[in-house]
Short mmCIF file of C-alpha atoms and ligand atoms in Angstrom, two decimals:
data_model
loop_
_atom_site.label_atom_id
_atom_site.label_comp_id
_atom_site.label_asym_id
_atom_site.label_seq_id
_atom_site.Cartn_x
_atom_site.Cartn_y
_atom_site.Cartn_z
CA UNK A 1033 1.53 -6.07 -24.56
CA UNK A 1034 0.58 -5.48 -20.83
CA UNK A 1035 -1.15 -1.80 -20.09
CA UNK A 1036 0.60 0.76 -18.44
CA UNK A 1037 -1.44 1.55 -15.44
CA UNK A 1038 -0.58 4.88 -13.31
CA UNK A 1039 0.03 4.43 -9.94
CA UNK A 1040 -1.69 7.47 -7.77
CA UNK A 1041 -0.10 7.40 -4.28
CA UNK A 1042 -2.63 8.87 -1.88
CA UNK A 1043 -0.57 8.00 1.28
CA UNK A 1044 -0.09 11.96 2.22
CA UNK A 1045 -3.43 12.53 1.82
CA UNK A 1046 -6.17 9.47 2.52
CA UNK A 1047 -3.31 7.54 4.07
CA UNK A 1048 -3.00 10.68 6.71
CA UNK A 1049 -6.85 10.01 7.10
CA UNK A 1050 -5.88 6.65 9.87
CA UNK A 1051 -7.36 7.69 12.87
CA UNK A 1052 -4.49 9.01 15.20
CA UNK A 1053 -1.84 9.72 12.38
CA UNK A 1054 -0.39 13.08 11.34
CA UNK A 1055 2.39 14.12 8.92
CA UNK A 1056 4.27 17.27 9.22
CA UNK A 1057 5.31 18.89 6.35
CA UNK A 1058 8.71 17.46 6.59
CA UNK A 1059 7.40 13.86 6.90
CA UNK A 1060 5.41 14.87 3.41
CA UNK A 1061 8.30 15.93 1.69
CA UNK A 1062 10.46 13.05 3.02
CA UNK A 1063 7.62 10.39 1.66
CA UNK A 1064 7.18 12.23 -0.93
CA UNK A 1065 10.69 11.92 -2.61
CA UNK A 1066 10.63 8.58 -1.63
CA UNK A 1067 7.41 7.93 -3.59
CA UNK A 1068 8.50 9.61 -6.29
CA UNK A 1069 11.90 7.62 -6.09
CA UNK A 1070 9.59 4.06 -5.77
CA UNK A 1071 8.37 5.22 -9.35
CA UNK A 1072 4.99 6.28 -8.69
CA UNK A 1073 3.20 8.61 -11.05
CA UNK A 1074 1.11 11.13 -8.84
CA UNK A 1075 1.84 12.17 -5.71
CA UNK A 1076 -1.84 13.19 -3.46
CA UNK A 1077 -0.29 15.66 -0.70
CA UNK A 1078 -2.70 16.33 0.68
CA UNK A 1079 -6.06 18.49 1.64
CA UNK A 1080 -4.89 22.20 1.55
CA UNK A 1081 -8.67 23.79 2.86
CA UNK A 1082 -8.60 21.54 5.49
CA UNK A 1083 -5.33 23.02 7.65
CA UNK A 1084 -3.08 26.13 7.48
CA UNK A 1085 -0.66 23.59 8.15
CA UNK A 1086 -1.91 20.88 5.36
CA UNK A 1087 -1.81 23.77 3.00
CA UNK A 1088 1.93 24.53 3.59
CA UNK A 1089 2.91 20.84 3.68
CA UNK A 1090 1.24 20.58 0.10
CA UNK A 1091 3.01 23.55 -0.96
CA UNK A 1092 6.31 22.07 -0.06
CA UNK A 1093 5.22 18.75 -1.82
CA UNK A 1094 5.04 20.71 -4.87
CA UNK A 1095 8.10 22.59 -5.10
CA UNK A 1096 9.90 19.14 -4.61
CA UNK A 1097 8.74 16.70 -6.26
CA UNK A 1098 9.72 17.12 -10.38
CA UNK A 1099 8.71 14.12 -12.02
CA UNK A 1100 5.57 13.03 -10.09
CA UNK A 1101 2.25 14.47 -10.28
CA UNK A 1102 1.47 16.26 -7.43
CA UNK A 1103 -2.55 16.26 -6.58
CA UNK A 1104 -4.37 18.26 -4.15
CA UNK A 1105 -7.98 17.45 -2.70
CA UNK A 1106 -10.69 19.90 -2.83
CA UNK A 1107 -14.45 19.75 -2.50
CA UNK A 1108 -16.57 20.81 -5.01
CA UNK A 1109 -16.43 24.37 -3.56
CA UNK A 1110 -15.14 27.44 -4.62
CA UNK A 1111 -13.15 27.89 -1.55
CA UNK A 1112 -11.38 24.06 -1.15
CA UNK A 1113 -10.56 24.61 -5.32
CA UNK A 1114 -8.88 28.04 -4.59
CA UNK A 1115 -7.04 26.81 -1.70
CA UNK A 1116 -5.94 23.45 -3.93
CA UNK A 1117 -4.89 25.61 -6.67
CA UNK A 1118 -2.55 27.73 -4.81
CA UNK A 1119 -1.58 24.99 -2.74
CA UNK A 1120 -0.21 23.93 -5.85
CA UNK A 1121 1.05 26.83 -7.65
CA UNK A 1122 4.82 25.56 -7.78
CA UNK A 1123 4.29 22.15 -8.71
CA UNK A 1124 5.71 20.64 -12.17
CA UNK A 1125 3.11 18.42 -13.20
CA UNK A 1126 0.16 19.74 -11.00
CA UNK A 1127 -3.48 17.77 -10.24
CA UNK A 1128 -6.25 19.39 -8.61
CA UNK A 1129 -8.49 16.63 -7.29
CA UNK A 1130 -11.83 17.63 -7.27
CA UNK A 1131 -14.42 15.09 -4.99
CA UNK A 1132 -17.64 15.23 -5.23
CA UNK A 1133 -20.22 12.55 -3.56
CA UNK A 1134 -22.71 11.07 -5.78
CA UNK A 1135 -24.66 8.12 -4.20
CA UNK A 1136 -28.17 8.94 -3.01
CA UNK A 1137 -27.27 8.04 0.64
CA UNK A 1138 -24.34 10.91 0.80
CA UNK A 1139 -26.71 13.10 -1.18
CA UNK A 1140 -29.45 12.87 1.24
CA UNK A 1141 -27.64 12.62 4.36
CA UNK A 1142 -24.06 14.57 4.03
CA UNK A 1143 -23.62 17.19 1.31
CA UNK A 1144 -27.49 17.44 1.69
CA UNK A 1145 -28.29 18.54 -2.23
CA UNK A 1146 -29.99 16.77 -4.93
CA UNK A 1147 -28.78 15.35 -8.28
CA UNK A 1148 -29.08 18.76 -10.17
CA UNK A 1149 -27.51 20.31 -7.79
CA UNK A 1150 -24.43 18.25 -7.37
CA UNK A 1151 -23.93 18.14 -11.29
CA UNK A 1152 -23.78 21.94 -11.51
CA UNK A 1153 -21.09 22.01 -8.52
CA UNK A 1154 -18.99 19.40 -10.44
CA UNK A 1155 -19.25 21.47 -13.27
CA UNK A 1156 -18.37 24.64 -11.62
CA UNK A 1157 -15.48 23.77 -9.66
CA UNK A 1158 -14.04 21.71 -12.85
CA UNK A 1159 -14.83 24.69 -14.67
CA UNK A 1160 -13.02 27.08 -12.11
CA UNK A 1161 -9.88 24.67 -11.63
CA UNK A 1162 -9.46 24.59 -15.03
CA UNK A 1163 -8.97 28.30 -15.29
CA UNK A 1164 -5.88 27.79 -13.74
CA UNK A 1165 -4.54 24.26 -14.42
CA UNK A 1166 -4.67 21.94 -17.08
CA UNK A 1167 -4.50 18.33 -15.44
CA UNK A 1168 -7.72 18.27 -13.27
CA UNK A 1169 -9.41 14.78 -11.62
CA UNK A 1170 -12.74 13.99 -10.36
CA UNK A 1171 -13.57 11.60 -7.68
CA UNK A 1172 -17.08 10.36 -7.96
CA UNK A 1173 -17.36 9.42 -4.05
CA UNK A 1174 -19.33 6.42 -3.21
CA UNK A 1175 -19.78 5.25 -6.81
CA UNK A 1176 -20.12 1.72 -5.53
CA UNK A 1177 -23.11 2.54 -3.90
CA UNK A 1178 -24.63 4.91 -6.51
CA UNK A 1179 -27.12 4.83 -9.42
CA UNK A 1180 -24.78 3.77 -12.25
CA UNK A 1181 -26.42 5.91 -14.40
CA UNK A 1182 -25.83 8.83 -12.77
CA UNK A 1183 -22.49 8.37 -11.99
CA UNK A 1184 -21.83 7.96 -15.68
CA UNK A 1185 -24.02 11.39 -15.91
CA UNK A 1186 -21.70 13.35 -13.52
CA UNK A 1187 -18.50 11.78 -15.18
CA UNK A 1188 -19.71 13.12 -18.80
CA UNK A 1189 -20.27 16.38 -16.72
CA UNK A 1190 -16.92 16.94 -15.23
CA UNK A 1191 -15.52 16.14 -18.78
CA UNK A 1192 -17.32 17.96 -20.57
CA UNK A 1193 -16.08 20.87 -18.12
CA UNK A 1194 -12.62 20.08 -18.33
CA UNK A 1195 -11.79 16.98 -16.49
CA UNK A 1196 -8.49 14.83 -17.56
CA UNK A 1197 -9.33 11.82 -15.09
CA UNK A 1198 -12.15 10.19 -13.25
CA UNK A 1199 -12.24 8.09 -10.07
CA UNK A 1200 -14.41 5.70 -9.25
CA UNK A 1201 -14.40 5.51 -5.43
CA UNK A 1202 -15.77 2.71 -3.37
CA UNK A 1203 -15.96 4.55 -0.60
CA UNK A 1204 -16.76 2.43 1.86
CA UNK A 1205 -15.50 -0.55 0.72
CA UNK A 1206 -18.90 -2.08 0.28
CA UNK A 1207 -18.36 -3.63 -3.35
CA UNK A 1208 -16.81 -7.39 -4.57
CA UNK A 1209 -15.07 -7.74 -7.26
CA UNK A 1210 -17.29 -8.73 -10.42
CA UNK A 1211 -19.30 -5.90 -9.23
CA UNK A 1212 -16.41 -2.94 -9.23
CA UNK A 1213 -14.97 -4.27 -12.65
CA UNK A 1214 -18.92 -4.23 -13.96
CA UNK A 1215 -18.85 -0.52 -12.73
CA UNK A 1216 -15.20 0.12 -14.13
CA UNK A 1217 -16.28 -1.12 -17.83
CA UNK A 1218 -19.48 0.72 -17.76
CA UNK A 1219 -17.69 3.95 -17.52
CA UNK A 1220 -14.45 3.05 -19.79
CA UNK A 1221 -17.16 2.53 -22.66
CA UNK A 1222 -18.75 5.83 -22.06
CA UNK A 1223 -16.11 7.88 -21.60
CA UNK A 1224 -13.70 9.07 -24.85
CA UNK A 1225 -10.52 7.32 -24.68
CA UNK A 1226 -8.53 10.05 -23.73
CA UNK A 1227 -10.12 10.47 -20.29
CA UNK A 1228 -8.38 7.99 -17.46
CA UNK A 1229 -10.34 6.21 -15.84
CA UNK A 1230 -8.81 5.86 -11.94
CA UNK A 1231 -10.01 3.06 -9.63
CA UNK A 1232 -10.34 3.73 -5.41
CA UNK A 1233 -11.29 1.19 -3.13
CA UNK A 1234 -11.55 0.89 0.13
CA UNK A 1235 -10.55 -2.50 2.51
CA UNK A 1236 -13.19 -2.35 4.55
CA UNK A 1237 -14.83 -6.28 3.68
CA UNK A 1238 -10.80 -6.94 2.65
CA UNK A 1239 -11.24 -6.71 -0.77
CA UNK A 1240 -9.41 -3.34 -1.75
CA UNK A 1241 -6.53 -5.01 -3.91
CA UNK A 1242 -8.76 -7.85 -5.59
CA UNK A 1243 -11.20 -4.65 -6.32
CA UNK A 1244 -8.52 -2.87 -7.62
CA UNK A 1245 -6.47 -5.44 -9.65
CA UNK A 1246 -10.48 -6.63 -10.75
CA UNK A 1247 -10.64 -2.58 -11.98
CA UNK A 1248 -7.56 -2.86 -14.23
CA UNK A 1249 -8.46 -5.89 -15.87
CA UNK A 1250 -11.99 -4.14 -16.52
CA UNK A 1251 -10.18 -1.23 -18.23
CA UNK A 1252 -9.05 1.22 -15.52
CA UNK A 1253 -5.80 3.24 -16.54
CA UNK A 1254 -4.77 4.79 -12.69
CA UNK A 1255 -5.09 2.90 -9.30
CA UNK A 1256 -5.54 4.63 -5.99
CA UNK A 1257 -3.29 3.43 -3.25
CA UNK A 1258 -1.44 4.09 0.03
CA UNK A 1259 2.08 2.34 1.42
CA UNK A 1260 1.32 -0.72 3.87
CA UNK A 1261 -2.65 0.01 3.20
CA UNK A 1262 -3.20 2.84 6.10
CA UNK A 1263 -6.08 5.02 5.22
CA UNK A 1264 -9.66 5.50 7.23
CA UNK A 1265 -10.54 2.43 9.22
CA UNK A 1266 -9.58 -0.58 7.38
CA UNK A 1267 -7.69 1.38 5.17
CA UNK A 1268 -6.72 1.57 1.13
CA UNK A 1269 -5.37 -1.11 -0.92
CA UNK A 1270 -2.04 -1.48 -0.29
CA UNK A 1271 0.72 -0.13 -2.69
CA UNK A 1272 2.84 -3.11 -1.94
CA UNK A 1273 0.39 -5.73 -2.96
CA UNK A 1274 -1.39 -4.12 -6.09
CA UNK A 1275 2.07 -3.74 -7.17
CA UNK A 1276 3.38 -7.26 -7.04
CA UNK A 1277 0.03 -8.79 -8.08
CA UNK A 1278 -0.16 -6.78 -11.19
CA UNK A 1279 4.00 -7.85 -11.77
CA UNK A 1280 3.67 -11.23 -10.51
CA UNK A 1281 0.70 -12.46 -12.54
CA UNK A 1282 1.99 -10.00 -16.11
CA UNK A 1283 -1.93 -8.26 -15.53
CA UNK A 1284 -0.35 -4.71 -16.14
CA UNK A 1285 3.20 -2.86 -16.31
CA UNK A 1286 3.91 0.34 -13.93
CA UNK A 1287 6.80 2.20 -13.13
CA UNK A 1288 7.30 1.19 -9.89
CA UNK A 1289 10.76 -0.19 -8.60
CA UNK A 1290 9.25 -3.18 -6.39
CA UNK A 1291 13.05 -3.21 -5.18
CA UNK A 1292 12.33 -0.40 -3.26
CA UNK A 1293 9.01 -1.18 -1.46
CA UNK A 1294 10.54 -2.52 2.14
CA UNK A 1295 12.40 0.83 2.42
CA UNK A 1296 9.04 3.14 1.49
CA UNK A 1297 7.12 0.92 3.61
CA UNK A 1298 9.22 1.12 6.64
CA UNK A 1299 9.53 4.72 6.29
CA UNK A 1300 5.70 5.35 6.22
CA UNK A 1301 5.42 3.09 9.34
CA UNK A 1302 7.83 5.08 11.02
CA UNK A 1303 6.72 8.47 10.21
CA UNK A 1304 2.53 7.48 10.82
CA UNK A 1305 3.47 5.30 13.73
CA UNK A 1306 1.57 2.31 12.44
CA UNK A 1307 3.73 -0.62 12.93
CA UNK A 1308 3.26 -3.42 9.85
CA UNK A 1309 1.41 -6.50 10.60
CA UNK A 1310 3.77 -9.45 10.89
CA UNK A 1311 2.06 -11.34 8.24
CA UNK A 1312 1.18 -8.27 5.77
CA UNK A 1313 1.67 -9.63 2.46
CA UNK A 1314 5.01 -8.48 1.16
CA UNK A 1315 6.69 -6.24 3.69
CA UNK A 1316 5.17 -7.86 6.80
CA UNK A 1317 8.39 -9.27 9.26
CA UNK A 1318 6.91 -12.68 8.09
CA UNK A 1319 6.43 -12.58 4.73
CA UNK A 1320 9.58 -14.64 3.64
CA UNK A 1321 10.10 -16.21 7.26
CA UNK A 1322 9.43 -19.75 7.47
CA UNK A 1323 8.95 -21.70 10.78
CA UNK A 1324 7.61 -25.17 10.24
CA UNK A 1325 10.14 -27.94 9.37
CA UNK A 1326 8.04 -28.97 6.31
CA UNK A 1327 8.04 -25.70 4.78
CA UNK A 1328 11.72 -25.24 6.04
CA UNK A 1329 12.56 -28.54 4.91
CA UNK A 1330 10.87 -27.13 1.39
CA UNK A 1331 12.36 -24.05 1.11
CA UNK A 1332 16.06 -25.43 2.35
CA UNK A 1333 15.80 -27.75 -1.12
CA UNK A 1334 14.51 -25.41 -3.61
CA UNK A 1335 12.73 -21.95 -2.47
CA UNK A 1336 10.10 -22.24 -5.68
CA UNK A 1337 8.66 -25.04 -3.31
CA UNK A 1338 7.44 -22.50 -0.70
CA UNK A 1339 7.54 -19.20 -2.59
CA UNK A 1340 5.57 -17.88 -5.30
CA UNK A 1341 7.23 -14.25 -5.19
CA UNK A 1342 10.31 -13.96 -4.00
CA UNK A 1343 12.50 -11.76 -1.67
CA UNK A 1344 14.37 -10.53 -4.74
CA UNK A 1345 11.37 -9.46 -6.47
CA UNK A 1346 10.60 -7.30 -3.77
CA UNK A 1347 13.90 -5.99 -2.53
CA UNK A 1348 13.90 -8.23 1.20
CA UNK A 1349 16.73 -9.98 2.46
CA UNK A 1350 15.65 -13.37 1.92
CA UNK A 1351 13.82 -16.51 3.04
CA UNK A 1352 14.73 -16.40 6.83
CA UNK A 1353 14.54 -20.09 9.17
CA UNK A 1354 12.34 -19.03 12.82
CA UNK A 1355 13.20 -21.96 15.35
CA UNK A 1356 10.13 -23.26 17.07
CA UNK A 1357 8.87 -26.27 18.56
CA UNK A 1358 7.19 -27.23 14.99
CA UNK A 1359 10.65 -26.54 13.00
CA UNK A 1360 12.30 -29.64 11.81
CA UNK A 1361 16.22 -30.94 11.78
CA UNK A 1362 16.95 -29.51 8.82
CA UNK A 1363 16.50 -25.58 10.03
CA UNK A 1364 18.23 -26.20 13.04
CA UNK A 1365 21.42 -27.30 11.53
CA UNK A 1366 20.68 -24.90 8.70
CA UNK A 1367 20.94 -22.18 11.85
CA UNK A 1368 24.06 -23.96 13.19
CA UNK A 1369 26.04 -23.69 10.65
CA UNK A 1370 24.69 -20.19 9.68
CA UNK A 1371 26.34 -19.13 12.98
CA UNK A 1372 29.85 -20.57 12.28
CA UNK A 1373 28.60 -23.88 14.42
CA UNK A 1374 28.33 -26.42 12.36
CA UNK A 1375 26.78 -30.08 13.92
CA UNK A 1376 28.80 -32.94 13.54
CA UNK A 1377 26.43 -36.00 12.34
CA UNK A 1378 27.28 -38.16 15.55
CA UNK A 1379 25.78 -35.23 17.59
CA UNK A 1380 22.70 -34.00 15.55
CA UNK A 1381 20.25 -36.09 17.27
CA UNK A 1382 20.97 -34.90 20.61
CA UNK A 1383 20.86 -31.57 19.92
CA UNK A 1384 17.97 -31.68 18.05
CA UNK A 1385 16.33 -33.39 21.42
CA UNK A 1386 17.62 -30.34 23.70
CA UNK A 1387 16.06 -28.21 21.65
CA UNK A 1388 12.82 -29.67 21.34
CA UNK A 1389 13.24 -29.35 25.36
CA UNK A 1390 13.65 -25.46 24.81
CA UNK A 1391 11.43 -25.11 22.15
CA UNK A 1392 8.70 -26.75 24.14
CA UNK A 1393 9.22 -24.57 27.06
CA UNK A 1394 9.73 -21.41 24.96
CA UNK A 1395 7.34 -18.36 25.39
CA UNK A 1396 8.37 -17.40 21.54
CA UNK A 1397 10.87 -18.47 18.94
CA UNK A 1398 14.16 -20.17 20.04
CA UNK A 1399 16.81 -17.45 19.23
CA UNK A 1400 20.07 -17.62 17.62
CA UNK A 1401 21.63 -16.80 21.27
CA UNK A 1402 19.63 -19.68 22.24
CA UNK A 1403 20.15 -22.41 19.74
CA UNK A 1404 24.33 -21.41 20.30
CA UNK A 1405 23.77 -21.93 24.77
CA UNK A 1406 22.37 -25.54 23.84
CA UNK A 1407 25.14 -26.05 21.40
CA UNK A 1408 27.95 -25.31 23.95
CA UNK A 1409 25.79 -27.32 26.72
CA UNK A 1410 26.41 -30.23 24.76
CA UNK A 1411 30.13 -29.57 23.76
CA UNK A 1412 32.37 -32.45 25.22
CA UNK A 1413 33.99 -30.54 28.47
CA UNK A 1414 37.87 -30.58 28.03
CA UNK A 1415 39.03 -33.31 30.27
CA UNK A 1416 40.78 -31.37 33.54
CA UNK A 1417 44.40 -31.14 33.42
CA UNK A 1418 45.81 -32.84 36.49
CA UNK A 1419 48.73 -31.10 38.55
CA UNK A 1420 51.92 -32.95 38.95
CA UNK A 1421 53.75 -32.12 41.65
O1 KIV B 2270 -12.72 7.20 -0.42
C1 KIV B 2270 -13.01 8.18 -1.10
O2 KIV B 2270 -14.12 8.32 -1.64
C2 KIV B 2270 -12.00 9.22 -1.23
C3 KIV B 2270 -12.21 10.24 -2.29
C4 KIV B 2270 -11.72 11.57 -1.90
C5 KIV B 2270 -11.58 9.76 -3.55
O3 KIV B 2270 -10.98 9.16 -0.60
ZN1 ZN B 2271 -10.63 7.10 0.08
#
């Protein structure tokens, strides 16, 4: 039996963190109930302390959303946890997420306290949130770049004050694979089975999914994701691909509807403004579109030759046919007759010439509208019907 691994959405919150984006409350609670909708299991709304406005959006997040989880960040201070907490009163299944940096570097240099000291805030605010809720996580920030050891210290710490979950964050995407999952396992052993242990990474070297699918195969229970991968610079791994890797290769089961990914991803790009890369892995424009006549040639005969996941699988229309000076007979025709013009044998070769011509000329892809001018160019004329007096 394949694990069930949770599925913590973080779009609302580190997803909001892409330089230049910004959710209104409405945008929240329209991603929200899509999210929740797509199946995931917790909902991160966002970072009530650090907006009046964030703080009302998360508050609406939580009087939505009935199935989800709905987390909250706060850092380990007493003011961020109160904020979180309220932020959250009205929520069904509620999550304060408590972060708290523990590499030497972030110690030193940005919360500016020593090991001691960040242990007893971790216990403190854990200690605190608890008071009020009972489902409470702890991000370890920078793990990947931390003393092991300690970060193993700090998660005993936050359980031993109350904490339900701990996330391993590599923060700044600095880690590869082997070394995440080593990380991962270390703390699964430690830790009593009851605790989850929730994987973060970061895409900053491109490795956030192969981090994170490397994570669950080391033991992790939760992953840490945003829709189309938006997050600080290079962004989170990507909902959309953690999902259909873990499906597509039977590592893990979650309750996500993969049908519904192209709607939740073209809602996020429309409410952040970040457009999807063509070529993004599953809901990129290009994902099932094939323009070179072997591949089209391929996929025409049997779509298993040129597709390992399919459109299906993923709720897209289907294997599309782009015209361009590379594409072969096959796709042209295949267009043709897709557009109620279907090529006579006798005539194939010429048209296929003419729109090599085009094709060759072309700035982009030869359209539809295109391929159908070329067609009628070549259409036998009527002969003219002469007058009789
Ligand atoms: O990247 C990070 O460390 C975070 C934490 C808040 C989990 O986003
Ligand atoms: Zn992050």
């Amino acid at each position: 039996m394949n694990p069930r691994i949770r599925i913590f959405d973080t779009t609302l919150r580190d997803g909001e963190q892409t330089p230049g984006v910004h959710f209104s409350a409405e945008d929240k609670e329209a991603i929200a109930q899509a999210l929740e909708a797509f199946g995931v299991d917790t909902i991160e709304a966002g970072f009530p302390a650090s907006s009046p406005g964030d703080f009302e959006a998360v508050r609406r997040v939580a009087a939505v959303v009935r199935h989800a989880g709905v987390a909250a960040l706060a850092r380990c201070r007493p003011a961020d946890v109160a904020a979180a907490v309220e932020a959250l009163r009205d929520a069904a299944h509620p999550v304060p997420h408590l972060v708290m940096s523990v590499s030497d570097v972030h110690l030193k240099h940005k919360v500016r306290m020593s090991r001691a000291r960040a242990v007893r805030a971790i216990h403190e605010s854990v200690m605190e949130a608890k008071r009020h809720m009972e489902e409470i996580e702890v991000s370890l920030e920078d793990a990947t770049r931390a003393d092991p050891v300690y970060v193993r210290q700090c998660a005993q710490v936050a359980v031993e004050a109350g904490a339900t979950r701990i996330n391993i964050a590599d923060t700044v995407g600095a880690a590869l694979p082997d070394e995440f999952a080593a990380l991962i396992a270390g703390v699964v052993a430690f830790l009593p089975p009851s605790v989850l242990v929730s994987a973060h990474c970061h895409n900053d070297m491109g490795l956030a999914t192969a981090n994170t699918v490397a994570a669950v195969q080391a033991g992790a229970d939760q992953v840490e994701v945003t829709v189309n991968g938006i997050g600080e610079r290079a962004g989170n791994a990507a909902v959309e691909e953690v999902g259909i890797v873990l499906a597509a290769k039977g590592i893990a089961a979650t309750g996500l509807d993969m049908t519904r990914v192209q709607k939740v991803s073209a809602l996020v790009a429309e409410r952040s403004g970040i457009a999807v890369q063509a070529n993004h892995p599953v809901v990129g424009a290009n994902a099932f579109a094939h323009s070179s006549g072997i591949h089209q040639d391929g996929i025409l005969k049997h779509a298993a030759n040129y597709a390992w996941i399919t459109p299906e699988m993923v709720g897209a229309k289907g294997h599309r046919m782009v015209l361009t000076a590379r594409s072969g007979r096959k796709a042209v025709f295949h267009v043709a007759r897709a557009m109620g013009m279907p090529v006579a044998p006798e005539t194939g070769e010429a048209l296929y010439s003419a729109f090599l011509r085009h094709a060759d000329r072309a700035d982009g892809p030869v359209t539809p509208e295109a391929l159908a001018g070329i067609i009628h160019r070549l259409a036998p004329k009527p002969a003219r019907q002469t007058m009789h007096p």
